[in-house]
Coordinates of C-alpha atoms in Angstrom, one line a residue:
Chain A
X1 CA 111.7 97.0 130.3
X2 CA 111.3 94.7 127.2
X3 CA 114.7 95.2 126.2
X4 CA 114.8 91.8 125.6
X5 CA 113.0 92.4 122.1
X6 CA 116.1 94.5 121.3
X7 CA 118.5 92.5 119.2
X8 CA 121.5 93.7 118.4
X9 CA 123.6 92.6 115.6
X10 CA 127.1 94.7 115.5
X11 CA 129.3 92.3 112.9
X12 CA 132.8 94.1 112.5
X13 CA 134.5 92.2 110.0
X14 CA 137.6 94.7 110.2
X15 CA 139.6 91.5 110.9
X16 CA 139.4 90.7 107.1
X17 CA 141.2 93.6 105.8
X18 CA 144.1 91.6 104.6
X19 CA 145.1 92.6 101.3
X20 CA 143.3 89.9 99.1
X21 CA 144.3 89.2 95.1
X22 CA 141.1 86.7 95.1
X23 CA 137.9 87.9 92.6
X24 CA 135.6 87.0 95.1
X25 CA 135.7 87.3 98.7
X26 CA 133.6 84.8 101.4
X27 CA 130.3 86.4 102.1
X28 CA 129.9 87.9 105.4
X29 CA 126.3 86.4 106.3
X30 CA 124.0 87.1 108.9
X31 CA 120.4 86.3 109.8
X32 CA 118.2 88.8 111.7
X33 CA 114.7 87.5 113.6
X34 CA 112.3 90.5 113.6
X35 CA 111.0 91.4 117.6
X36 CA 107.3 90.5 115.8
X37 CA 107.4 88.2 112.6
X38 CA 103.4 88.6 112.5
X39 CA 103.8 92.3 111.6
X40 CA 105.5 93.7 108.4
X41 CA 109.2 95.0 109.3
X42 CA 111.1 98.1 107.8
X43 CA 114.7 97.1 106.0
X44 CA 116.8 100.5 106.0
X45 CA 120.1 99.8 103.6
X46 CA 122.9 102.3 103.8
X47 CA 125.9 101.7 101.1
X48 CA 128.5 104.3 99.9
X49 CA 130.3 101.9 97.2
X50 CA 128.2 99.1 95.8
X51 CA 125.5 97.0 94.8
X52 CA 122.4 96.5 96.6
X53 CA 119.9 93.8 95.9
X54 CA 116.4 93.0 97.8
X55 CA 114.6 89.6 97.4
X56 CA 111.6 89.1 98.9
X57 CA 111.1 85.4 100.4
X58 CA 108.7 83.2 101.7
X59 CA 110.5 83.4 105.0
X60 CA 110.1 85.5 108.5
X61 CA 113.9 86.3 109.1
X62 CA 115.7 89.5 107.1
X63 CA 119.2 87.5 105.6
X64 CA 122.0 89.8 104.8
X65 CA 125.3 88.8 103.1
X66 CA 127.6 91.5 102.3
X67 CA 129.7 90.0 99.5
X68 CA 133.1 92.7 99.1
X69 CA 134.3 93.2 95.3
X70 CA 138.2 92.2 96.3
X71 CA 140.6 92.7 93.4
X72 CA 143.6 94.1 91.9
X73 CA 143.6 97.4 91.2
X74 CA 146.0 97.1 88.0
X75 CA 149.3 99.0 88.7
X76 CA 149.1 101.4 85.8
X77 CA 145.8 102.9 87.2
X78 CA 147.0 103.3 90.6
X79 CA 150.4 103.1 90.8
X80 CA 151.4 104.6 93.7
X81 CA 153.4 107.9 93.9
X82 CA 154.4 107.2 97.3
X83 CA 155.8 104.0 96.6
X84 CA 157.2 104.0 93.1
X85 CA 157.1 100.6 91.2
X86 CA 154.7 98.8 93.6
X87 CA 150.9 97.9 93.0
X88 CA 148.5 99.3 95.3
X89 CA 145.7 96.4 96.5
X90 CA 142.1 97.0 97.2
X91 CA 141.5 96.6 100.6
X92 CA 138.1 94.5 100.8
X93 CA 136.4 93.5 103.4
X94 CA 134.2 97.0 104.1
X95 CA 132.7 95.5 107.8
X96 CA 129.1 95.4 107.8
X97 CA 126.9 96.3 110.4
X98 CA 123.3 95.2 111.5
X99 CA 120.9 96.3 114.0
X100 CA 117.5 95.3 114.7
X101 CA 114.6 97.3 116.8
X102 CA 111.0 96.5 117.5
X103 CA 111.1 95.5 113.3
X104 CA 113.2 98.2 112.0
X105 CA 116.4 96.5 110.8
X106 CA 119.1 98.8 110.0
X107 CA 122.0 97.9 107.8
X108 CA 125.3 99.6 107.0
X109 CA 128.5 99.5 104.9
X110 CA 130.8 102.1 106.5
X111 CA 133.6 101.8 104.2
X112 CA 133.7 103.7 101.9
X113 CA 137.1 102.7 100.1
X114 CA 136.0 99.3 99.1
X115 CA 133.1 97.9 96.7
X116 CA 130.8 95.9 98.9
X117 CA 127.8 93.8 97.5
X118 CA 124.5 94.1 99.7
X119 CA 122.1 90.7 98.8
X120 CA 119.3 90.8 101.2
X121 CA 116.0 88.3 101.6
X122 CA 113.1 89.9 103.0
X123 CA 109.4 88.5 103.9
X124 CA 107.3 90.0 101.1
X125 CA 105.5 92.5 103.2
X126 CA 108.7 94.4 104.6
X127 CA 109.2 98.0 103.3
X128 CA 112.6 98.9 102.4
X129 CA 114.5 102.4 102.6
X130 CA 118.2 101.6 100.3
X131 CA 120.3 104.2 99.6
X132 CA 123.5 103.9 97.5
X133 CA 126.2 106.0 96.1
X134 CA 128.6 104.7 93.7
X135 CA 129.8 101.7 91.8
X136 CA 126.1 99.6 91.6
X137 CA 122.7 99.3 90.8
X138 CA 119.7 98.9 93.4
X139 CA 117.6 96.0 92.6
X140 CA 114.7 95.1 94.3
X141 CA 111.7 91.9 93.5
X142 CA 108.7 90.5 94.9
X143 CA 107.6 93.4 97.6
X144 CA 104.1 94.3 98.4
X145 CA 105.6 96.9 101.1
X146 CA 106.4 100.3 100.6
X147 CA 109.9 101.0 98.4
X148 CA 111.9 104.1 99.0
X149 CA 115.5 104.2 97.0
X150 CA 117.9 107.0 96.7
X151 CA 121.3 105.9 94.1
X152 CA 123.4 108.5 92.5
X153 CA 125.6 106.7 90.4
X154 CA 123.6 103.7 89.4
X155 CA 120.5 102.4 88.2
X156 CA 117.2 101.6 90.4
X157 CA 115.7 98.2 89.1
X158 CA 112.1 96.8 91.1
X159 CA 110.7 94.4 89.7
X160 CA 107.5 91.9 90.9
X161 CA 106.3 94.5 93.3
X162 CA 102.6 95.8 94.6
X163 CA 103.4 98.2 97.0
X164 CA 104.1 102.1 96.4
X165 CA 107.7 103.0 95.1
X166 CA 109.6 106.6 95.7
X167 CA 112.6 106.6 93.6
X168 CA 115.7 108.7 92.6
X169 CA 118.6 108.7 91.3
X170 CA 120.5 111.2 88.9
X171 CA 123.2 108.8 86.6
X172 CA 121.3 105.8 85.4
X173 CA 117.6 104.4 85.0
X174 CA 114.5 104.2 87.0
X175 CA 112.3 101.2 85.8
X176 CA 109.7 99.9 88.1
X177 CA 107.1 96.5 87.0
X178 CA 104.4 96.6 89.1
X179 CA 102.2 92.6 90.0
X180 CA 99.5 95.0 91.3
X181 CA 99.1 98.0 92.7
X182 CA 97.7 98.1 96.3
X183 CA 97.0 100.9 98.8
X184 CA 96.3 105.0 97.9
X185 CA 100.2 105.9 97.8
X186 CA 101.1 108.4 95.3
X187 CA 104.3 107.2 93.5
X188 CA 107.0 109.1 92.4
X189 CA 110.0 108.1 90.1
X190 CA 112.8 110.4 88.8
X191 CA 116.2 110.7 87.4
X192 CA 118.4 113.2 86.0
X193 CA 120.3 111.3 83.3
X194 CA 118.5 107.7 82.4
X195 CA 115.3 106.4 81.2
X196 CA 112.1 105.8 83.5
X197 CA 110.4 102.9 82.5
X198 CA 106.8 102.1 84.6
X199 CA 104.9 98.7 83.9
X200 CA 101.5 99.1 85.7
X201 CA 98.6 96.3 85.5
X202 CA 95.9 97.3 82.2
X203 CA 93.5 98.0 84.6
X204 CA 95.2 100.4 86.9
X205 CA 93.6 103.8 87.8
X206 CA 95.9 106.7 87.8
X207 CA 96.5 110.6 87.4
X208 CA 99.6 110.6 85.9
X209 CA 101.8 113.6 85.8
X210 CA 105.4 113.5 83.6
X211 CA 107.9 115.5 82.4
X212 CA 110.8 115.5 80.1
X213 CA 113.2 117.7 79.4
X214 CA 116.3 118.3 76.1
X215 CA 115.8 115.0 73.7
X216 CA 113.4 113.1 76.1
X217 CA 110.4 111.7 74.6
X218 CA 107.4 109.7 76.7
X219 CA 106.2 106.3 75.2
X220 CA 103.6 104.7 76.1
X221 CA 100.8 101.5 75.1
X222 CA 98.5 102.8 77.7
X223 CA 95.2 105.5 77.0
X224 CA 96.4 108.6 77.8
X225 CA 94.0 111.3 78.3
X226 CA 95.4 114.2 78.2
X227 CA 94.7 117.1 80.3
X228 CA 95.4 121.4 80.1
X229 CA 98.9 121.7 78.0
X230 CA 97.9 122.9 74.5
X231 CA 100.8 122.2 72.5
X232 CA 101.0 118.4 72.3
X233 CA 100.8 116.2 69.5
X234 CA 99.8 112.6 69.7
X235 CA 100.3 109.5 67.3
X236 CA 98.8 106.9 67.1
X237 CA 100.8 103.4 66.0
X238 CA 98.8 100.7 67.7
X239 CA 97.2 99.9 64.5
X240 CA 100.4 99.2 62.7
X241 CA 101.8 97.4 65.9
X242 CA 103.6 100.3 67.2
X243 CA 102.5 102.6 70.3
X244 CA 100.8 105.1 71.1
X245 CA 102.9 108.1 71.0
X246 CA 102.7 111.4 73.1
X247 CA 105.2 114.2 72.8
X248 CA 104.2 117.1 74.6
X249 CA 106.5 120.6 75.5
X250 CA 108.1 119.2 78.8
X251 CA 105.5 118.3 81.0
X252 CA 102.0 116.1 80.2
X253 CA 99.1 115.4 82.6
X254 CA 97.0 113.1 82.0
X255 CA 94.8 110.0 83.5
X256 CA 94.7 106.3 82.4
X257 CA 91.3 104.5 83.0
X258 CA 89.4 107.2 84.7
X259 CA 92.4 108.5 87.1
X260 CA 93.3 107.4 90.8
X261 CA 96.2 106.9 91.8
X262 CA 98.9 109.6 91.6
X263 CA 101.7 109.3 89.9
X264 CA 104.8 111.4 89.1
X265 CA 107.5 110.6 86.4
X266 CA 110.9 112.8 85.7
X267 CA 113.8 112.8 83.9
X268 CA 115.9 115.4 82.4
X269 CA 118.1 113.5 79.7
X270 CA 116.0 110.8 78.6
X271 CA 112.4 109.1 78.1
X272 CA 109.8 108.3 79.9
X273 CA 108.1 104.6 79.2
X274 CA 104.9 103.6 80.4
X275 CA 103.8 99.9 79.7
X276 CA 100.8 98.1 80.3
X277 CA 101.9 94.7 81.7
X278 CA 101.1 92.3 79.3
Chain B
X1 CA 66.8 103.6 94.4
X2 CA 67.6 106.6 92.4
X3 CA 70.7 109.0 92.8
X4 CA 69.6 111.6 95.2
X5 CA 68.6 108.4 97.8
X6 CA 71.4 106.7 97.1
X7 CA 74.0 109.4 98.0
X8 CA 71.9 110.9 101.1
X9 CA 72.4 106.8 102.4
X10 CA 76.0 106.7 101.6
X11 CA 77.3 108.1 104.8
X12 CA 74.8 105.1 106.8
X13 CA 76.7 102.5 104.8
X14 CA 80.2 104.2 105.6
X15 CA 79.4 104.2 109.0
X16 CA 77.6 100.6 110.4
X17 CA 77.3 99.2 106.7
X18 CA 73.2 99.4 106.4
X19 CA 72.0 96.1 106.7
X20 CA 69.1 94.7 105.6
X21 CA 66.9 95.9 102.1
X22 CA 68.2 99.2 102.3
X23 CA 72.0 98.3 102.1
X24 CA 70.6 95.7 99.2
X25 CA 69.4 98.1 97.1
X26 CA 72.2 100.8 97.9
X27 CA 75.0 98.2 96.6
X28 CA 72.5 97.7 93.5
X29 CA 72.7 101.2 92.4
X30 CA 76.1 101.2 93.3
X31 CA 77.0 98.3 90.9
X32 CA 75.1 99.9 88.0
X33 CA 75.6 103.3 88.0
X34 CA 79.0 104.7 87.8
X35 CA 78.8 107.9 88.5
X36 CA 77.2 106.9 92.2
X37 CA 80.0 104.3 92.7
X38 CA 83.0 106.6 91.5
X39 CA 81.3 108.7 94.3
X40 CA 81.2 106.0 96.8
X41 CA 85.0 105.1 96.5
X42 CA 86.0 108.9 96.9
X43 CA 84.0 109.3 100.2
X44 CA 85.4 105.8 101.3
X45 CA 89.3 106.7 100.2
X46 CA 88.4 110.1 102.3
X47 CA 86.5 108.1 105.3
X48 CA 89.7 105.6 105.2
X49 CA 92.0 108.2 105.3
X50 CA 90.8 109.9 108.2
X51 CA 90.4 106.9 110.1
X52 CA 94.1 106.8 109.9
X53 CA 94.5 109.7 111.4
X54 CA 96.3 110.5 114.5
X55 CA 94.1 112.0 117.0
X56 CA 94.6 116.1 117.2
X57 CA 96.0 117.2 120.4
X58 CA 95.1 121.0 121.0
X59 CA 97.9 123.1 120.6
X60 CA 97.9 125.7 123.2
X61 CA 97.0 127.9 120.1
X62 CA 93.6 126.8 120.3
X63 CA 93.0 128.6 123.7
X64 CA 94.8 132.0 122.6
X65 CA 92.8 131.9 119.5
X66 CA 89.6 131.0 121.4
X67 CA 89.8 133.8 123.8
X68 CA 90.7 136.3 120.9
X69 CA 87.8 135.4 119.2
X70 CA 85.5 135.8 122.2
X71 CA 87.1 139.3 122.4
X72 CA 86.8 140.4 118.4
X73 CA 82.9 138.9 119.8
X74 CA 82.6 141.6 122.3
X75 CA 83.9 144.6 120.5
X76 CA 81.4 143.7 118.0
X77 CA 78.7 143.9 120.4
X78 CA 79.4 147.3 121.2
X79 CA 79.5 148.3 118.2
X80 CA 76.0 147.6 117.5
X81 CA 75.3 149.2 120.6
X82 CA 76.3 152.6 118.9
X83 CA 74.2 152.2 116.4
X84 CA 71.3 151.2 118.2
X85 CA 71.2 155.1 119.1
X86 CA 70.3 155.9 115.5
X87 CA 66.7 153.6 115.2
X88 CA 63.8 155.4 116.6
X89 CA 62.3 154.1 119.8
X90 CA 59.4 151.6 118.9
X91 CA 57.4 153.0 121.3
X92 CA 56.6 156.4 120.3
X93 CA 54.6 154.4 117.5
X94 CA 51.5 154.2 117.3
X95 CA 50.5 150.3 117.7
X96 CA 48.4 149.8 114.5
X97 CA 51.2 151.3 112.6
X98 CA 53.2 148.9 114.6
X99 CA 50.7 146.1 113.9
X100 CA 50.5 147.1 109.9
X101 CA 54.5 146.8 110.1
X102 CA 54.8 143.6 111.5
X103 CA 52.4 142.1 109.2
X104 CA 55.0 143.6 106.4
X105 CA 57.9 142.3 108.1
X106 CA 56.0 138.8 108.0
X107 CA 54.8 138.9 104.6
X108 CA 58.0 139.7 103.2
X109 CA 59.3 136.8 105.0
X110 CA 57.2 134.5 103.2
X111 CA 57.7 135.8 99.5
X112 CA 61.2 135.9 100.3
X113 CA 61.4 132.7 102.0
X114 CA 58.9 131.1 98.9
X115 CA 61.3 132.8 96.2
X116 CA 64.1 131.3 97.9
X117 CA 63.0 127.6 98.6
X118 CA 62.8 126.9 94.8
X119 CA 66.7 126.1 95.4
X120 CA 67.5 123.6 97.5
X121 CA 70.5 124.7 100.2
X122 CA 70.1 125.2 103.3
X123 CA 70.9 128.8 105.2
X124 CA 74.4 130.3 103.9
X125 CA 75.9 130.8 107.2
X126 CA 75.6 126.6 107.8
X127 CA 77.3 126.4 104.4
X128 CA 80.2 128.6 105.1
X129 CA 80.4 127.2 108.8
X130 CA 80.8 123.5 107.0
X131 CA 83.4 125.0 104.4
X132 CA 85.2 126.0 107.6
X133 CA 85.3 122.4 108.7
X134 CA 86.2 121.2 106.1
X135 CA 89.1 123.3 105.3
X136 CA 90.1 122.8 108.9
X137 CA 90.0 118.9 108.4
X138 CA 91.8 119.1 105.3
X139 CA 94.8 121.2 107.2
X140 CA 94.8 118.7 110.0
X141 CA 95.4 116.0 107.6
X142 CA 97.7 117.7 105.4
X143 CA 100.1 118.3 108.3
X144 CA 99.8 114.6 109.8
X145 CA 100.4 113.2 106.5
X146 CA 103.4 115.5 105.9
X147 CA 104.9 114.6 109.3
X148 CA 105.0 111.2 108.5
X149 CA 108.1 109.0 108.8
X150 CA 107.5 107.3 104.9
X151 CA 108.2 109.3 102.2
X152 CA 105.1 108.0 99.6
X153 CA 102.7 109.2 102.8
X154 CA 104.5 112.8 102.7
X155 CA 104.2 113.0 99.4
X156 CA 100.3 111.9 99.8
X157 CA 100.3 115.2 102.3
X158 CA 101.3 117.5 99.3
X159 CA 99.2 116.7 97.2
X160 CA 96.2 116.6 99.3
X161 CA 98.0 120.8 100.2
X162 CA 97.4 121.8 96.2
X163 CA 94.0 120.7 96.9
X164 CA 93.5 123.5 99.6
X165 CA 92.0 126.9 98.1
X166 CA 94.0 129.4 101.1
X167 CA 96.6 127.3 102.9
X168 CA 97.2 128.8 106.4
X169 CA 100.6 130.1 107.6
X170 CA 101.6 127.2 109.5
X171 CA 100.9 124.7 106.4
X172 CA 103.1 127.5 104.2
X173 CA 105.8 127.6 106.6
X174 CA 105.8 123.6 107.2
X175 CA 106.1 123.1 103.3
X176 CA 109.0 125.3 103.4
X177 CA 110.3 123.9 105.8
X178 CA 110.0 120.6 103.5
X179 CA 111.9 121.9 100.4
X180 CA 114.9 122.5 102.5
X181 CA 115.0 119.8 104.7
X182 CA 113.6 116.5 103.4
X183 CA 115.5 113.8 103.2
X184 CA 113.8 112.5 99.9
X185 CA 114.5 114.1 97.0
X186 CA 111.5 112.8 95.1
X187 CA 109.3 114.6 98.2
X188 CA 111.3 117.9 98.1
X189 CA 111.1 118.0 94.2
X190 CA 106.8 117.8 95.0
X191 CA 107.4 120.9 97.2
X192 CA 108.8 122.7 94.8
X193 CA 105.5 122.4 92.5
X194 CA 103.0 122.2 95.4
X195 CA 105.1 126.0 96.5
X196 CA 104.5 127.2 92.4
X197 CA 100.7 127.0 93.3
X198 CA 101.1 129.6 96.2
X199 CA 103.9 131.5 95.0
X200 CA 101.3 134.7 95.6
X201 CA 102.6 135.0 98.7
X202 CA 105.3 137.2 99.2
X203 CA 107.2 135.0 102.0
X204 CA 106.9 131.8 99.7
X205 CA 108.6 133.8 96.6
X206 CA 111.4 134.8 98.6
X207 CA 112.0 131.8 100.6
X208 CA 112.0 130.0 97.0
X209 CA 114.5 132.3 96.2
X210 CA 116.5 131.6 99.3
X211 CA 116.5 128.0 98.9
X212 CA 118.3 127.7 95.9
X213 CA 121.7 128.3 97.1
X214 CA 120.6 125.6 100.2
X215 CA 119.3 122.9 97.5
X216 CA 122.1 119.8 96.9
X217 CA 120.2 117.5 94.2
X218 CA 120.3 118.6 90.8
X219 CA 116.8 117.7 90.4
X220 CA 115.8 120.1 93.2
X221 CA 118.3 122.3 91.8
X222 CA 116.9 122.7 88.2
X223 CA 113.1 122.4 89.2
X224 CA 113.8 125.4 92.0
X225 CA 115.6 127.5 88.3
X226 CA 112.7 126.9 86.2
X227 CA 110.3 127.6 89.0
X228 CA 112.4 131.2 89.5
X229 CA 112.3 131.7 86.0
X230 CA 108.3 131.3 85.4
X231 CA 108.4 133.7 88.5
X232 CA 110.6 136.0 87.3
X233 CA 112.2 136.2 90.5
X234 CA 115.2 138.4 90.4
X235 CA 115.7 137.3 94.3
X236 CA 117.5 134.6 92.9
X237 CA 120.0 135.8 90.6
X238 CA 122.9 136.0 93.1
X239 CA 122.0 132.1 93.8
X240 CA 121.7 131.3 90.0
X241 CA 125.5 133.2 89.7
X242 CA 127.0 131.0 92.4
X243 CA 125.5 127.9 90.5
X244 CA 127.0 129.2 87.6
X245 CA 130.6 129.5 89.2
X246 CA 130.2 126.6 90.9
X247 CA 132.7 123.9 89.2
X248 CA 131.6 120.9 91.5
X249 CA 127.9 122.0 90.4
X250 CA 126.3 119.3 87.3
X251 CA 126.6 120.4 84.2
X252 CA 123.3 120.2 83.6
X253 CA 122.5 122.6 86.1
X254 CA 125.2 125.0 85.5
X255 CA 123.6 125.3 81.5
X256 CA 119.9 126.1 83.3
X257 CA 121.5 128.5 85.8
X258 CA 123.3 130.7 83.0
X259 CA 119.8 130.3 80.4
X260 CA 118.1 130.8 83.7
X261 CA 119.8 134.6 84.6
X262 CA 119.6 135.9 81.2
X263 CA 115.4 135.1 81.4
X264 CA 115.1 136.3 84.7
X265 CA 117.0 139.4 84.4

């Protein structure tokens, strides 16, 4: 048995719950080897209330710090009903757990009554699975693996990456900036309420399919051709400095620079952007 | 090297990379003709992408569907045998007629066959056997891809499914089966238009309509409404008047449930 790969990092830091009227609490840090540094690892992020930001490094170890929000919930907000005149503290320190398997490191927040702050380094070709609820963006730079995020309350930020990118969330903004765009992955970004905003290389290939929905609009500097849907009008503002403007009932298909890869773009209250990287 | 050569030696360079003057010229076409090299990257991406394929195991399907085969074979057989009753027996011909007949049979065979090799495919039944294939590869790697533990790969697996003409049963059933239970929203939201193109089939309207009530992101939620709607699927009425009630439901939904019941209805 080569259990010896299996690393197991299980960092209770339930011992900190002491009420706290510090801003900031001391970072609970901890560094994870991968079983195989030569080969690309997966970083799986689990977080109910918080933040959630993804650096990729030069280095072959995964580095998690889970930095808890601690602070005074003022007494007029939460005064408590069961004990009249008192203030009722935040309880920080969330616990944070970490577990790593033949590459796969697995990280959770399982507090759910406290903000906690996820800042993780990664080697550049990790792909990461993050999924938040409440109470903070997701922010992820410099990745050439494959990006899944899921946020509800929050926006999704990426930023310096080459890989492929799935991404949802339904109260805030998508925006994605891409270095380059390796592999055939079809991408796939979406929100309910919030902007989507895609920077792709000039020269990328791609079948693009959108849709907008109430007030949305889709902007974009890139060549658009246009495919099927009739109704559509399209203006042109490059030549006065502006963009290149499509506004089509709902839902546009279309290609930049011959078509490839495939991408999707939604949102239901609010517009879609697509830049070319300048 | 024209075209026509440089496609037939396309597959030579996939497989051992054509050394040598041939492969020379080859890449020289490819480099200035587009058409040939857009071509050339397809059948690569395609090449690549089976490559990466899991090898098949053979379900125990394969044998029940063999043997059933080799029986609708049979019954075939005999009936060909009852109509064999019906031609008159050869013999009672007299052989110059028979002679005379055969020369017919042959000369008709070489008009037909001279009329016919002005167009370059090959016999029909190869063509349809090879469509087969094909379709059959395509399923194989529509399901692997779709059974895949990264999301952007699932999502490759739908898209390659709305390139299929007649998805099979099992392919139906598994993107069903995605809709529901995929934990990506951005995968389960493809589903629902990857389901639109094969909403001809009866069990995919109503299982559409079914999943509404079982869908939790208001994305899925409102795509699966607009979806019933451009189906006028009154299946889904009772689901769109539970959305309507529901107060923990977004508001945005709730709006597209009630617009949604007046249009279905």
């Amino acid at each position: 048995m080569k259990n010896v790969n299996r690393v197991l990092f299980v960092l209770l830091v339930l011992g900190l719950v002491a009420p706290t009227l510090c801003a900031q609490e001391a970072a609970d840090r901890v560094v994870v080897p991968l079983s195989d540094p030569g080969k690309p690892g997966i970083v799986k992020a689990h977080l109910i209330n918080g933040a959630i930001t993804v650096t990729g490094y030069g280095g072959k170890e995964v580095i998690v710090e889970a930095r808890p929000r601690g602070k005074v919930v003022p007494a007029e907000e939460k005064s408590s009903s069961k004990h009249p005149g008192m203030k009722r503290l935040r309880v920080s320190g969330g616990g944070l757990q970490v577990e790593e398997r033949q590459n796969l490191v697995e990280i959770e927040v399982p507090a759910w009554k406290a903000d906690v702050d996820l800042v993780i380094q990664v080697p550049v070709a990790t792909s990461l699975q993050l999924h938040s609820v409440n109470n903070g963006g997701i922010q992820v730079e410099n990745i050439s693996g494959e990006i899944e995020v899921e946020n509800v309350n929050g926006s999704i930020t990426l930023t310096r990456i080459s890989g492929s990118v799935v991404a949802q969330t339904v109260n805030g903004n998508v925006t994605a900036a891409f270095l380059r765009l390796e592999g055939q992955k079809p991408l796939s970004l979406v929100t309910l309420n919030g902007d989507v905003d895609l920077t792709l290389p000039a020269s990328t290939k791609a079948d693009l399919k959108m849709r907008i929905d109430n007030n949305g609009e889709i902007y974009s500097d890139f060549e658009l051709q246009l495919q099927e849907k009739t109704d559509r009008s399209v203006r042109d503002e490059r030549e006065k400095g502006g963009r290149f403007r499509v506004t089509i009932d709902r839902s546009v298909q279309g290609s930049i620079n011959g078509g490839g890869r495939e991408i999707t773009l939604k949102t239901f209250n609010g517009d879609i952007l697509l830049r070319k990287a300048k | 090297m024209n075209c026509q050569e440089a496609k037939r030696r396309m597959p030579d360079l996939l497989q051992d990379g054509l050394s040598g003057e041939e492969g020379r010229r080859l890449r020289e076409h490819l480099n200035a003709c587009p058409a040939c090299w857009r071509e050339w990257q397809e059948l690569h991406e395609t090449w690549t992408r089976l490559g990466l394929l899991p090898e098949a195991q053979p379900s125990p399907e394969l044998r029940r569907g063999f043997y059933r085969l080799l029986e609708a074979g049979r019954h075939e057989t005999s009936a060909a045998g009852r109509w064999r009753r019906w031609i008159p027996d050869l013999r009672l011909i007299p052989p110059a007629m028979r002679l005379a007949a055969a020369l017919l049979v042959v000369v008709i065979g070489f008009g037909a066959g001279f009329l016919a090799g002005g167009r370059k495919h090959g016999d029909p039944e190869a063509i349809t056997r090879l469509r087969g294939e094909v379709s059959r590869l395509q399923h194989q790697a529509s399901l692997s891809l779709l059974s895949q533990s990264s999301a952007a790969a699932r999502l490759q697996g739908l898209s390659l499914t709305t390139r299929l003409q007649d998805p099979d049963q099992r392919l139906l059933q598994r993107l069903l089966d995605i809709l529901d239970n995929d934990p990506s929203v951005n995968v389960r939201l493809s589903a629902v238009d990857a389901l639109y193109l094969f909403a001809e089939h009866e069990e995919v309207r109503s299982a559409l309509a079914a999943s509404l009530a079982r869908q939790t992101s208001p994305l899925v939620q409102i795509a699966l409404i607009d979806l019933m709607v451009s189906l006028k699927e009154k299946r889904a009425a009772s689901a769109l008047r539970k959305l309507l009630a529901d107060e923990e439901a977004v508001a945005e939904v709730r709006q597209r449930a009630r617009s949604g019941i007046e249009q279905i209805l």
